[in-house]
Amino acid sequence: MPYTNAVIQETMRITPLFPAGVPHVTSEDYNLGGYSIAKGTVVVSMTVAIHNDPDIWADPQVFLPERFLTADGSRNINHEAFFPFGVGKRACPGKHLAKHNLFIFVSSIFQRFSLSVGNSSGKVNLNPKQISSTLAPTPQELVFTPRSIPD
Ligand code: HEM
């Protein structure tokens, strides 16, 4: 279960659903790390840039679920620089519902099916496509082979 969660987290790290978060407007003048931000400025948290910042993540373009696991693999790790659901007061209120559903969805598929690539190249296209302000997967040709589940 921790590994499944780590795979979901790593997927959301590399390609967050909202690559630039959701825009906000400052309600007062603010100084952030020496930068003056005037009241009324539109600010975006570039989630995809922070999630792929090499100063924070080693080999950020490598898909490595182990980043989200303790050394013995028994527990998941939280990273401060990982925020696919936003941060602060306006962070996603559906976060826990979404996380639970993602876990059930992903684990149900892998419990019941072995997946393989259904085209001759043997490769899947992991580059997402942008739809408005969200990233979505590109269509894939996959074969779902039912697994025998013990009674
Ligand atoms: C994988 C699934 C989801 C992702 C990645 C996601 C991500 C986000 C992000 C990044 C924001 C903007 C946070 C910010 O402004 O800083 C947001 C806002 C929001 N999300 Fe989600 N979300 C997901 C699922 C859901 C679900 C299942 C619900 C409701 C059942 C939901 C309801 C909302 C609402 C109402 C807001 C606006 C909150 C506000 O502006 O105060 N989201 N979400």
mmCIF file of C-alpha atoms and ligand atoms in Angstrom:
data_model
loop_
_atom_site.group_PDB
_atom_site.id
_atom_site.type_symbol
_atom_site.label_atom_id
_atom_site.label_comp_id
_atom_site.label_asym_id
_atom_site.label_seq_id
_atom_site.Cartn_x
_atom_site.Cartn_y
_atom_site.Cartn_z
ATOM 1 C CA MET A 1 0.000 0.000 0.000
ATOM 2 C CA PRO A 2 2.750 2.552 0.740
ATOM 3 C CA TYR A 3 4.324 1.775 -2.641
ATOM 4 C CA THR A 4 1.009 2.290 -4.456
ATOM 5 C CA ASN A 5 0.629 5.618 -2.674
ATOM 6 C CA ALA A 6 4.201 6.509 -3.607
ATOM 7 C CA VAL A 7 3.486 5.765 -7.289
ATOM 8 C CA ILE A 8 0.447 8.066 -7.155
ATOM 9 C CA GLN A 9 2.450 10.793 -5.406
ATOM 10 C CA GLU A 10 5.325 10.527 -7.873
ATOM 11 C CA THR A 11 2.876 10.714 -10.791
ATOM 12 C CA MET A 12 1.383 13.884 -9.310
ATOM 13 C CA ARG A 13 4.844 15.294 -8.705
ATOM 14 C CA ILE A 14 6.063 14.954 -12.282
ATOM 15 C CA THR A 15 2.780 16.016 -13.877
ATOM 16 C CA PRO A 16 0.557 17.878 -11.432
ATOM 17 C CA LEU A 17 -3.036 18.239 -12.593
ATOM 18 C CA PHE A 18 -2.768 22.031 -12.231
ATOM 19 C CA PRO A 19 0.790 22.798 -13.446
ATOM 20 C CA ALA A 20 0.516 26.484 -12.492
ATOM 21 C CA GLY A 21 -1.797 25.970 -9.545
ATOM 22 C CA VAL A 22 -4.826 28.253 -9.446
ATOM 23 C CA PRO A 23 -4.257 32.017 -9.776
ATOM 24 C CA HIS A 24 -4.789 34.183 -6.708
ATOM 25 C CA VAL A 25 -4.776 37.951 -6.120
ATOM 26 C CA THR A 26 -2.935 39.586 -3.217
ATOM 27 C CA SER A 27 -5.310 41.371 -0.839
ATOM 28 C CA GLU A 28 -2.580 43.672 0.523
ATOM 29 C CA ASP A 29 0.978 44.795 -0.244
ATOM 30 C CA TYR A 30 3.359 42.005 0.619
ATOM 31 C CA ASN A 31 7.079 41.327 0.807
ATOM 32 C CA LEU A 32 8.062 37.798 -0.062
ATOM 33 C CA GLY A 33 11.726 36.895 0.247
ATOM 34 C CA GLY A 34 12.761 40.458 -0.610
ATOM 35 C CA TYR A 35 10.316 40.828 -3.512
ATOM 36 C CA SER A 36 7.635 43.498 -3.134
ATOM 37 C CA ILE A 37 4.251 42.349 -4.358
ATOM 38 C CA ALA A 38 1.658 45.110 -4.652
ATOM 39 C CA LYS A 39 -1.929 44.628 -3.518
ATOM 40 C CA GLY A 40 -4.067 43.370 -6.399
ATOM 41 C CA THR A 41 -1.273 41.415 -8.125
ATOM 42 C CA VAL A 42 -2.164 38.078 -9.686
ATOM 43 C CA VAL A 43 0.137 35.406 -8.285
ATOM 44 C CA VAL A 44 0.503 31.804 -9.374
ATOM 45 C CA SER A 45 2.446 29.054 -7.671
ATOM 46 C CA MET A 46 4.275 27.267 -10.490
ATOM 47 C CA THR A 47 3.684 23.812 -9.083
ATOM 48 C CA VAL A 48 5.221 21.982 -12.028
ATOM 49 C CA ALA A 49 8.443 24.055 -11.769
ATOM 50 C CA ILE A 50 8.797 23.440 -8.034
ATOM 51 C CA HIS A 51 7.934 19.760 -8.464
ATOM 52 C CA ASN A 52 10.728 19.474 -11.032
ATOM 53 C CA ASP A 53 13.308 21.771 -9.438
ATOM 54 C CA PRO A 54 16.710 19.974 -9.480
ATOM 55 C CA ASP A 55 17.744 21.954 -6.374
ATOM 56 C CA ILE A 56 14.987 20.163 -4.483
ATOM 57 C CA TRP A 57 14.596 16.828 -6.222
ATOM 58 C CA ALA A 58 17.455 14.622 -7.404
ATOM 59 C CA ASP A 59 16.995 13.759 -11.108
ATOM 60 C CA PRO A 60 13.524 15.335 -11.172
ATOM 61 C CA GLN A 61 12.667 13.925 -14.613
ATOM 62 C CA VAL A 62 13.214 10.346 -13.417
ATOM 63 C CA PHE A 63 10.062 8.586 -12.230
ATOM 64 C CA LEU A 64 11.096 7.367 -8.789
ATOM 65 C CA PRO A 65 8.283 6.433 -6.362
ATOM 66 C CA GLU A 66 10.937 5.647 -3.722
ATOM 67 C CA ARG A 67 11.231 9.416 -3.124
ATOM 68 C CA PHE A 68 7.998 9.135 -1.204
ATOM 69 C CA LEU A 69 9.007 6.113 0.874
ATOM 70 C CA THR A 70 11.071 5.616 3.997
ATOM 71 C CA ALA A 71 14.294 3.622 3.451
ATOM 72 C CA ASP A 72 12.615 0.355 4.478
ATOM 73 C CA GLY A 73 9.606 1.100 2.239
ATOM 74 C CA SER A 74 7.150 0.689 5.077
ATOM 75 C CA ARG A 75 5.819 4.262 5.212
ATOM 76 C CA ASN A 76 5.182 7.232 2.940
ATOM 77 C CA ILE A 77 7.131 10.475 3.281
ATOM 78 C CA ASN A 78 5.668 13.966 3.011
ATOM 79 C CA HIS A 79 7.707 16.566 1.118
ATOM 80 C CA GLU A 80 7.242 20.270 1.819
ATOM 81 C CA ALA A 81 7.879 21.032 -1.846
ATOM 82 C CA PHE A 82 5.132 18.637 -2.992
ATOM 83 C CA PHE A 83 1.764 20.356 -3.193
ATOM 84 C CA PRO A 84 -0.431 19.070 -6.039
ATOM 85 C CA PHE A 85 -3.507 20.264 -4.110
ATOM 86 C CA GLY A 86 -2.224 23.786 -3.443
ATOM 87 C CA VAL A 87 -1.306 25.251 -0.049
ATOM 88 C CA GLY A 88 -2.777 27.515 2.572
ATOM 89 C CA LYS A 89 -6.347 28.520 3.257
ATOM 90 C CA ARG A 90 -7.491 28.011 -0.317
ATOM 91 C CA ALA A 91 -5.896 24.587 -0.760
ATOM 92 C CA CYS A 92 -8.120 21.956 -2.312
ATOM 93 C CA PRO A 93 -10.891 20.929 0.126
ATOM 94 C CA GLY A 94 -11.370 17.717 -1.894
ATOM 95 C CA LYS A 95 -7.778 16.607 -1.250
ATOM 96 C CA HIS A 96 -8.556 13.680 1.024
ATOM 97 C CA LEU A 97 -11.499 12.474 -1.060
ATOM 98 C CA ALA A 98 -9.326 12.679 -4.193
ATOM 99 C CA LYS A 99 -6.403 10.845 -2.554
ATOM 100 C CA HIS A 100 -8.619 8.039 -1.274
ATOM 101 C CA ASN A 101 -10.345 7.656 -4.631
ATOM 102 C CA LEU A 102 -7.061 7.637 -6.529
ATOM 103 C CA PHE A 103 -5.753 4.918 -4.240
ATOM 104 C CA ILE A 104 -8.886 2.764 -4.614
ATOM 105 C CA PHE A 105 -8.979 3.321 -8.387
ATOM 106 C CA VAL A 106 -5.305 2.498 -8.992
ATOM 107 C CA SER A 107 -5.105 -0.434 -6.575
ATOM 108 C CA SER A 108 -8.365 -1.954 -7.925
ATOM 109 C CA ILE A 109 -6.978 -1.927 -11.463
ATOM 110 C CA PHE A 110 -3.638 -3.497 -10.533
ATOM 111 C CA GLN A 111 -5.308 -6.033 -8.270
ATOM 112 C CA ARG A 112 -7.453 -7.298 -11.140
ATOM 113 C CA PHE A 113 -5.336 -6.764 -14.256
ATOM 114 C CA SER A 114 -1.809 -7.053 -15.570
ATOM 115 C CA LEU A 115 -1.159 -4.144 -17.896
ATOM 116 C CA SER A 116 1.010 -4.194 -20.965
ATOM 117 C CA VAL A 117 1.615 -1.894 -23.914
ATOM 118 C CA GLY A 118 -0.706 -2.621 -26.837
ATOM 119 C CA ASN A 119 1.306 -1.161 -29.714
ATOM 120 C CA SER A 120 4.280 -2.502 -31.640
ATOM 121 C CA SER A 121 6.689 0.150 -30.328
ATOM 122 C CA GLY A 122 6.263 -1.228 -26.826
ATOM 123 C CA LYS A 123 6.277 2.332 -25.492
ATOM 124 C CA VAL A 124 3.751 4.587 -23.858
ATOM 125 C CA ASN A 125 3.698 8.344 -24.333
ATOM 126 C CA LEU A 126 4.102 9.842 -20.885
ATOM 127 C CA ASN A 127 3.980 13.449 -22.121
ATOM 128 C CA PRO A 128 0.769 15.026 -20.895
ATOM 129 C CA LYS A 129 -1.349 17.351 -22.995
ATOM 130 C CA GLN A 130 -2.520 20.666 -21.638
ATOM 131 C CA ILE A 131 -6.255 21.268 -21.549
ATOM 132 C CA SER A 132 -6.936 24.800 -20.387
ATOM 133 C CA SER A 133 -5.135 25.106 -17.038
ATOM 134 C CA THR A 134 -4.898 21.359 -16.419
ATOM 135 C CA LEU A 135 -2.627 18.565 -17.624
ATOM 136 C CA ALA A 136 -4.263 15.391 -18.935
ATOM 137 C CA PRO A 137 -2.817 12.068 -20.096
ATOM 138 C CA THR A 138 -2.492 11.385 -23.812
ATOM 139 C CA PRO A 139 -4.486 8.384 -25.156
ATOM 140 C CA GLN A 140 -2.620 5.106 -24.720
ATOM 141 C CA GLU A 141 -2.959 1.662 -26.255
ATOM 142 C CA LEU A 142 -2.894 -0.700 -23.298
ATOM 143 C CA VAL A 143 -3.830 -4.345 -22.845
ATOM 144 C CA PHE A 144 -5.607 -5.265 -19.606
ATOM 145 C CA THR A 145 -5.122 -8.977 -18.912
ATOM 146 C CA PRO A 146 -7.310 -10.276 -16.058
ATOM 147 C CA ARG A 147 -5.313 -11.701 -13.157
ATOM 148 C CA SER A 148 -6.460 -14.740 -11.272
ATOM 149 C CA ILE A 149 -7.451 -13.537 -7.821
ATOM 150 C CA PRO A 150 -7.309 -16.180 -5.115
ATOM 151 C CA ASP A 151 -10.671 -16.774 -3.360
HETATM 152 C C1 HEM B 1 -6.612 14.695 -8.096
HETATM 153 C C2 HEM B 1 -7.665 15.452 -7.785
HETATM 154 C C3 HEM B 1 -7.574 16.920 -7.432
HETATM 155 C C4 HEM B 1 -6.537 17.793 -7.561
HETATM 156 C C5 HEM B 1 -5.109 17.540 -8.091
HETATM 157 C C6 HEM B 1 -7.002 19.063 -7.082
HETATM 158 C C7 HEM B 1 -6.229 20.215 -7.042
HETATM 159 C C8 HEM B 1 -6.683 21.440 -6.643
HETATM 160 C C9 HEM B 1 -5.891 22.652 -6.625
HETATM 161 C C10 HEM B 1 -4.414 22.763 -7.031
HETATM 162 C C11 HEM B 1 -6.680 23.647 -6.187
HETATM 163 C C12 HEM B 1 -6.281 25.133 -6.048
HETATM 164 C C13 HEM B 1 -5.704 25.368 -4.649
HETATM 165 C C14 HEM B 1 -5.230 26.796 -4.525
HETATM 166 O O1 HEM B 1 -5.968 27.715 -4.896
HETATM 167 O O2 HEM B 1 -4.098 27.000 -4.061
HETATM 168 C C15 HEM B 1 -7.988 23.089 -5.909
HETATM 169 C C16 HEM B 1 -9.061 23.814 -5.454
HETATM 170 C C17 HEM B 1 -10.299 23.270 -5.196
HETATM 171 N N1 HEM B 1 -10.660 21.945 -5.281
HETATM 172 FE FE1 HEM B 1 -9.474 20.456 -5.901
HETATM 173 N N2 HEM B 1 -8.300 18.946 -6.672
HETATM 174 C C18 HEM B 1 -8.694 17.651 -6.854
HETATM 175 C C19 HEM B 1 -9.915 17.095 -6.516
HETATM 176 C C20 HEM B 1 -10.958 17.773 -5.946
HETATM 177 C C21 HEM B 1 -12.188 17.169 -5.497
HETATM 178 C C22 HEM B 1 -12.484 15.661 -5.541
HETATM 179 C C23 HEM B 1 -12.965 18.181 -5.022
HETATM 180 C C24 HEM B 1 -14.346 18.148 -4.419
HETATM 181 C C25 HEM B 1 -14.992 17.035 -4.083
HETATM 182 C C26 HEM B 1 -12.231 19.412 -5.194
HETATM 183 C C27 HEM B 1 -12.693 20.660 -4.854
HETATM 184 C C28 HEM B 1 -11.977 21.835 -4.932
HETATM 185 C C29 HEM B 1 -12.506 23.158 -4.602
HETATM 186 C C30 HEM B 1 -13.934 23.497 -4.156
HETATM 187 C C31 HEM B 1 -11.450 24.062 -4.759
HETATM 188 C C32 HEM B 1 -11.477 25.582 -4.552
HETATM 189 C C33 HEM B 1 -11.059 25.880 -3.100
HETATM 190 C C34 HEM B 1 -11.010 27.377 -2.813
HETATM 191 O O3 HEM B 1 -10.784 28.167 -3.733
HETATM 192 O O4 HEM B 1 -11.169 27.759 -1.637
HETATM 193 N N3 HEM B 1 -11.019 19.133 -5.735
HETATM 194 N N4 HEM B 1 -7.962 21.753 -6.188
#
